[in-house]
Amino acid sequence: MRTVSFRVPLLMAGLVLASGLPSGGVRAQDQQLGTCRILPGTQRAVGRAVGQSRVTYVSRPRLACEGGVRINADSLVSFEATGFNQLFGNVFFEDATRSLRATNARYFDRVGRLEADGAVRLTDKESGNVLTGENLLYLRAIPPGRPTEELTLWGGRPHALLHTGGGGTGDPAAPARTPYDVTADRIFLRGSSFFQAAGRVEVVRDSLNAFADTLRYEELGERLLLSREARVEQARYDLLGREILLHAPGDTLRRVEARGEGRLLGEDLELEAPFIRMGFQDGTLERLWATPLRPGQELEMTVGLRFLPQELDSVDLARPRARATDFEVNADSIEVQAPGEVLERLFAVGSARAESSARDSLNTPDTPDLVRRDWIRGDTVVALFGEAPERAAGDSVRHVLERLEARGAAASLYRLEPDSAGADAPPDSLAAAGVVAPEAERGEIEGGAAETRIFRPRREPAVHYVTAFEIIIVFDDGQVDRMEVRGLEQGIHLDPSGRPRRAAPARRTGGGR
């Protein structure tokens, strides 16, 4: 399997063969230039002696060389003494598997160096990979100092069409593959399997868009690694992190991982964690995992690399946190099940705590911080979601919390709405209820008429606090429908102080201040 191959050595051999240095230059009688055959269309080939050496000039060279190499250009100059070859204007090299186009090219035979500039386009016919840019530098492998060939492309925001699946485009039976379209300030290749892009990297593949400072592709494992301010955008979510790995064996996305300040922003869910892993089935998101990073922990998403100790010290070791509609949970680790990219279930493990903000309207400026949210905690918290019952036409599917389960050292705090009678009622209803109202206030209304209404401070809600082995809370349209408690340890009901005073004494029930 060839995935990143942009091989050029045979094309460079064409320059050596065409140089005329080892073969004595032009032989008009058999239409040869070195060991390359001069094809129809070549206008003129002239060899001149310069001291003990020779310089060859060819106008509009059209050459066929050993190994199936073909060379075209507007002109060619070859210097025998230095092994230096220049091609000017509409430069084109081609063999059975590769082609190279550029405005100009220079080849230094003795050091194995090729330079090309001006609308450079390098194509690997077997893999379908294509590189384009303004400047190209190729260094031939010369062991031991340079055991593997290297290629660098820069200028004009070079980009590469990078195929990462098995099978070659030359095989008509091979399935069609979607390449990664990579744009960056600089692209670098080593050998036939290492690819790197750096500087404002942008990646496009179907509906996927990715951005980073550096991109690296390793053929082993078929993994694409984005580093430094990495971001992946898809139709239903965005993923951010210091590093993001995309694993796509056989041209199918199987796994995406974010390491370091990971953040997932979806339609129904937001997830923050030092490490986030996304699992895919047939290219569709199915599961999410979020965990903290710990010093010394090695994760395969780094393609064999490790964070240095000083880098680990800077990684945020905060616990994972997930947010859905009116719901937030944090724990030592979080798993989300979303078959078909539909939020279905969330598991929070390790000192898990979930809070609901659905009833923040119960709070007043005087509500203590301890009771401003409904919450549940336990060794494990499980949240189940369902589709919202009412959606406007054309709106994306939204999901609401239907059930919360806490197991192991479970506890929950739930607030009851205060008695609605008299919250801002007319005087006659207050009097009928036996409430001693505060002083009446008069206010002007439109038209100049005056009315008298009774205003009193809103009461705080009552609070239920329960500890047990297991607590289950069932919701209906965002409101608690019922609570199930197993292995009850203690339960406390607290009424707020400052209830409305009644004309007749009333016995206090349910506890205190």
Coordinates of C-alpha atoms in Angstrom, one line a residue, residues 12-334:
M12 CA 15.9 13.1 -11.7
A13 CA 17.8 10.3 -13.5
G14 CA 16.4 11.7 -16.7
L15 CA 18.3 14.9 -16.1
V16 CA 21.5 13.0 -15.5
L17 CA 20.9 11.0 -18.7
A18 CA 20.2 14.1 -20.7
S19 CA 23.2 16.0 -19.4
G20 CA 25.5 14.5 -22.0
L21 CA 28.3 14.5 -19.5
P22 CA 29.2 10.8 -19.4
S23 CA 28.2 10.1 -23.1
G24 CA 30.0 12.8 -25.1
G25 CA 27.2 15.2 -25.8
V26 CA 25.1 15.5 -29.0
R27 CA 25.4 12.9 -31.8
A28 CA 23.3 14.3 -34.6
Q29 CA 23.7 11.2 -36.7
D30 CA 21.6 9.0 -34.4
Q31 CA 19.7 11.9 -32.7
Q32 CA 21.1 11.2 -29.2
L33 CA 21.7 13.5 -26.3
G34 CA 23.7 11.5 -23.9
T35 CA 21.6 8.3 -23.6
C36 CA 18.4 10.2 -24.2
R37 CA 16.7 10.0 -27.7
I38 CA 15.9 13.4 -29.2
L39 CA 12.2 13.3 -30.3
P40 CA 10.6 15.3 -33.1
G41 CA 10.0 18.9 -32.0
T42 CA 13.5 19.5 -30.6
Q43 CA 14.7 22.5 -32.5
R44 CA 18.5 22.5 -31.9
A45 CA 21.2 20.8 -29.8
V46 CA 24.7 22.2 -29.6
G47 CA 27.7 21.0 -27.6
R48 CA 30.6 23.3 -27.0
A49 CA 34.0 22.6 -25.4
V50 CA 34.9 24.9 -22.5
G51 CA 38.5 24.0 -21.5
Q52 CA 38.6 20.4 -20.7
S53 CA 34.9 20.3 -20.1
R54 CA 31.8 20.7 -22.2
V55 CA 28.6 22.7 -22.2
T56 CA 25.4 21.5 -24.0
Y57 CA 22.6 23.8 -25.2
V58 CA 19.3 22.4 -26.4
S59 CA 16.5 24.6 -27.7
R60 CA 12.9 23.2 -27.1
P61 CA 14.2 19.8 -25.9
R62 CA 11.9 16.9 -26.4
L63 CA 13.7 13.9 -24.9
A64 CA 12.9 10.2 -24.2
C65 CA 15.4 8.7 -21.7
E66 CA 16.0 5.3 -20.1
G67 CA 13.4 4.1 -17.6
G68 CA 10.6 5.6 -19.6
V69 CA 11.5 9.2 -18.6
R70 CA 10.3 12.0 -20.9
I71 CA 11.6 15.6 -20.6
N72 CA 10.2 18.7 -22.2
A73 CA 11.2 22.4 -21.8
D74 CA 11.7 25.6 -23.7
S75 CA 15.5 25.3 -23.3
L76 CA 18.1 23.2 -21.5
V77 CA 21.7 23.9 -20.5
S78 CA 24.1 21.2 -19.2
F79 CA 27.5 21.9 -17.6
E80 CA 29.7 18.8 -17.7
A81 CA 32.4 20.0 -15.3
T82 CA 30.0 20.7 -12.4
G83 CA 27.2 18.3 -13.1
F84 CA 24.8 21.3 -13.1
N85 CA 21.7 21.3 -15.4
Q86 CA 19.2 24.0 -16.0
L87 CA 15.8 23.9 -17.7
F88 CA 13.9 27.0 -18.6
G89 CA 10.2 27.5 -19.4
N90 CA 7.4 25.0 -19.4
V91 CA 9.5 22.3 -17.7
F92 CA 7.9 18.8 -17.7
F93 CA 9.2 15.4 -16.5
E94 CA 7.2 12.2 -16.7
D95 CA 7.7 8.5 -16.3
A96 CA 5.2 5.6 -15.8
T97 CA 4.3 6.6 -12.3
R98 CA 5.1 10.3 -11.7
S99 CA 5.1 13.7 -13.4
L100 CA 6.5 17.1 -12.5
R101 CA 5.7 20.4 -14.0
A102 CA 7.3 23.8 -13.3
T103 CA 8.4 27.0 -15.0
N104 CA 12.1 26.4 -14.3
A105 CA 14.2 23.6 -12.8
R106 CA 17.9 23.2 -11.7
Y107 CA 19.6 20.0 -10.9
F108 CA 23.0 19.6 -9.2
D109 CA 24.0 16.0 -10.0
R110 CA 27.0 15.7 -7.6
V111 CA 25.0 16.6 -4.5
G112 CA 21.7 15.1 -5.6
R113 CA 19.8 18.4 -5.4
L114 CA 16.8 19.5 -7.6
E115 CA 15.2 23.0 -7.4
A116 CA 12.1 23.9 -9.3
D117 CA 10.0 27.1 -9.2
G118 CA 7.0 28.6 -10.8
A119 CA 3.6 26.8 -10.7
V120 CA 5.2 23.5 -9.5
R121 CA 3.0 20.5 -9.7
L122 CA 4.2 17.0 -8.7
T123 CA 1.8 14.0 -9.3
D124 CA 2.1 10.4 -8.2
K125 CA 0.0 8.5 -10.6
E126 CA -0.2 5.3 -8.5
S127 CA -1.5 6.9 -5.3
G128 CA -3.3 9.9 -6.9
N129 CA -1.4 12.3 -4.6
V130 CA -0.7 15.8 -5.9
L131 CA 1.6 18.5 -4.6
T132 CA 1.4 22.1 -5.9
G133 CA 3.2 25.3 -4.9
E134 CA 5.7 27.9 -6.1
N135 CA 9.0 26.4 -5.0
L136 CA 10.3 22.8 -4.7
L137 CA 13.5 21.5 -3.2
Y138 CA 14.3 17.8 -3.7
L139 CA 17.3 16.1 -2.0
R140 CA 18.3 12.7 -3.3
A141 CA 19.2 10.0 -0.8
I142 CA 23.0 9.9 -0.3
P143 CA 23.9 7.5 2.6
P144 CA 25.1 7.7 5.2
G145 CA 24.5 11.4 5.8
R146 CA 21.1 11.4 4.0
P147 CA 19.8 7.8 3.9
T148 CA 16.3 8.8 2.6
E149 CA 15.2 11.3 0.0
E150 CA 13.6 14.6 1.2
L151 CA 11.2 17.0 -0.5
T152 CA 10.1 20.5 0.6
L153 CA 7.5 22.7 -1.0
W154 CA 6.8 26.4 -0.1
G155 CA 5.6 29.6 -1.6
G156 CA 2.1 30.5 -2.7
R157 CA 0.4 28.5 0.1
P158 CA 1.3 25.1 -1.3
H159 CA -1.2 22.3 -0.9
A160 CA -1.4 18.5 -1.3
L161 CA -4.2 16.1 -2.2
L162 CA -3.4 13.3 0.2
H163 CA -5.0 9.9 -0.3
T164 CA -4.8 7.7 2.8
G165 CA -6.8 4.6 1.9
G166 CA -5.6 1.3 0.4
G167 CA -5.5 0.6 -3.3
G168 CA -4.2 2.8 -6.1
T169 CA -6.0 5.0 -8.4
G170 CA -4.5 3.1 -11.3
D171 CA -6.5 0.1 -10.4
P172 CA -10.0 0.4 -11.9
A173 CA -11.4 -2.1 -9.4
A174 CA -10.2 -0.1 -6.4
P175 CA -13.0 1.8 -4.6
A176 CA -13.0 5.6 -5.0
R177 CA -11.2 7.4 -2.2
T178 CA -11.7 10.9 -0.9
P179 CA -8.3 12.7 -0.3
Y180 CA -7.4 15.2 2.3
D181 CA -6.8 18.6 0.7
V182 CA -4.0 20.1 2.8
T183 CA -3.0 23.8 2.5
A184 CA -0.1 25.2 4.5
D185 CA 2.9 27.6 4.4
R186 CA 5.3 24.7 3.9
I187 CA 5.0 21.0 3.1
F188 CA 7.8 18.5 3.8
L189 CA 8.2 14.8 2.9
R190 CA 10.7 12.2 3.8
G191 CA 10.9 8.9 2.0
S192 CA 7.6 7.5 0.8
S193 CA 5.6 7.4 4.0
F194 CA 6.3 10.6 6.1
F195 CA 4.3 13.8 5.4
Q196 CA 4.3 17.1 7.3
A197 CA 2.7 20.5 6.7
A198 CA 3.4 23.6 8.8
G199 CA 2.1 27.1 9.2
R200 CA -1.6 27.9 9.1
V201 CA -2.5 24.4 8.1
E202 CA -6.0 23.9 6.6
V203 CA -7.5 20.5 5.8
V204 CA -10.7 19.8 3.9
R205 CA -12.2 16.3 3.4
D206 CA -15.9 15.9 2.5
S207 CA -17.7 17.8 5.3
L208 CA -14.6 17.8 7.6
N209 CA -12.6 21.0 8.0
A210 CA -9.5 21.0 10.2
F211 CA -7.0 23.7 11.2
A212 CA -3.7 23.7 13.1
D213 CA -0.2 25.0 13.1
T214 CA 1.3 21.7 12.2
L215 CA 0.0 18.5 10.5
R216 CA 1.9 15.2 10.4
Y217 CA 0.8 12.0 8.6
E218 CA 2.3 8.6 9.4
E219 CA 1.6 5.7 7.0
L220 CA 1.9 3.2 9.8
G221 CA -1.6 3.2 11.3
E222 CA -2.9 5.7 8.8
R223 CA -3.1 8.5 11.3
L224 CA -3.2 12.3 10.8
L225 CA -2.0 14.4 13.7
L226 CA -2.8 18.1 14.1
S227 CA -0.7 20.0 16.6
R228 CA -0.9 23.5 18.3
E229 CA -4.3 25.2 18.4
A230 CA -5.8 22.3 16.5
R231 CA -9.5 22.4 15.5
V232 CA -11.8 20.0 13.6
E233 CA -15.1 21.2 12.3
Q234 CA -17.9 19.0 11.0
A235 CA -21.6 19.6 10.4
R236 CA -22.8 18.6 13.9
Y237 CA -19.8 19.4 16.1
D238 CA -16.5 21.3 16.5
L239 CA -13.5 19.7 18.3
L240 CA -10.6 21.7 19.7
G241 CA -7.4 20.8 21.5
R242 CA -3.6 21.2 21.6
E243 CA -3.3 18.0 19.6
I244 CA -6.0 16.2 17.5
L245 CA -5.5 12.8 15.9
L246 CA -7.6 11.5 13.1
H247 CA -7.4 7.7 12.5
A248 CA -8.9 6.7 9.2
P249 CA -7.8 3.2 8.2
G250 CA -8.9 2.1 4.7
D251 CA -10.2 5.6 4.0
T252 CA -12.9 5.3 6.8
L253 CA -12.8 7.6 9.8
R254 CA -12.7 5.4 12.9
R255 CA -11.4 7.5 15.7
V256 CA -10.7 11.2 16.5
E257 CA -8.8 12.2 19.7
A258 CA -8.1 15.6 21.3
R259 CA -5.3 15.9 23.9
G260 CA -4.7 18.9 26.0
E261 CA -7.5 21.4 26.7
G262 CA -9.9 19.3 24.6
R263 CA -13.3 20.8 23.9
L264 CA -16.2 19.4 21.9
L265 CA -19.0 21.8 20.9
G266 CA -22.1 20.0 19.5
E267 CA -25.7 20.7 18.9
D268 CA -26.9 18.9 22.0
L269 CA -23.7 18.5 24.1
E270 CA -20.6 20.4 25.1
L271 CA -17.7 18.5 26.5
E272 CA -14.4 19.7 28.1
A273 CA -11.6 17.5 29.2
P274 CA -7.8 17.1 28.9
F275 CA -8.4 14.1 26.7
I276 CA -11.4 13.4 24.5
R277 CA -11.8 10.3 22.2
M278 CA -14.6 10.1 19.6
G279 CA -15.5 6.7 18.2
F280 CA -17.1 6.4 14.7
Q281 CA -19.1 3.6 13.0
D282 CA -19.3 3.9 9.2
G283 CA -18.1 7.4 9.5
T284 CA -20.8 8.5 11.9
L285 CA -20.1 9.5 15.5
E286 CA -21.2 6.8 18.0
R287 CA -19.4 7.3 21.3
L288 CA -17.4 9.8 23.3
W289 CA -14.9 9.3 26.1
A290 CA -13.4 12.0 28.2
T291 CA -10.6 11.5 30.8
P292 CA -8.0 13.6 32.6
L293 CA -4.3 13.4 31.7
R294 CA -1.9 12.4 34.4
P295 CA 1.9 12.8 34.4
G296 CA 3.6 9.8 32.8
Q297 CA 0.5 8.6 31.0
E298 CA 1.2 7.6 27.4
L299 CA -1.5 7.6 24.8
E300 CA -1.2 6.1 21.4
M301 CA -2.8 9.1 19.8
T302 CA 0.6 10.9 19.9
V303 CA 1.9 8.6 17.1
G304 CA 4.6 7.2 19.3
L305 CA 5.6 10.6 20.8
R306 CA 5.5 11.5 24.5
F307 CA 4.9 14.8 26.2
L308 CA 8.0 16.0 28.0
P309 CA 7.7 16.4 31.8
Q310 CA 7.6 20.2 31.4
E311 CA 4.9 19.9 28.8
L312 CA 2.8 17.6 31.1
D313 CA 3.2 20.1 33.9
S314 CA 1.4 22.7 31.7
V315 CA -1.5 20.4 30.7
D316 CA -4.7 21.2 32.4
L317 CA -5.5 18.2 34.7
A318 CA -9.0 19.4 35.4
R319 CA -11.8 16.8 35.5
P320 CA -13.9 16.3 32.5
R321 CA -17.1 18.3 32.3
A322 CA -20.1 17.9 30.1
R323 CA -23.0 20.3 29.4
A324 CA -26.3 19.5 27.8
T325 CA -29.5 21.6 27.8
D326 CA -30.0 22.9 31.3
F327 CA -27.7 20.1 32.6
E328 CA -24.1 19.9 33.6
V329 CA -22.0 17.0 34.9
N330 CA -18.4 16.5 36.0
A331 CA -16.5 13.3 37.0
D332 CA -13.2 11.5 36.8
S333 CA -14.2 10.1 33.4
I334 CA -17.3 10.6 31.2

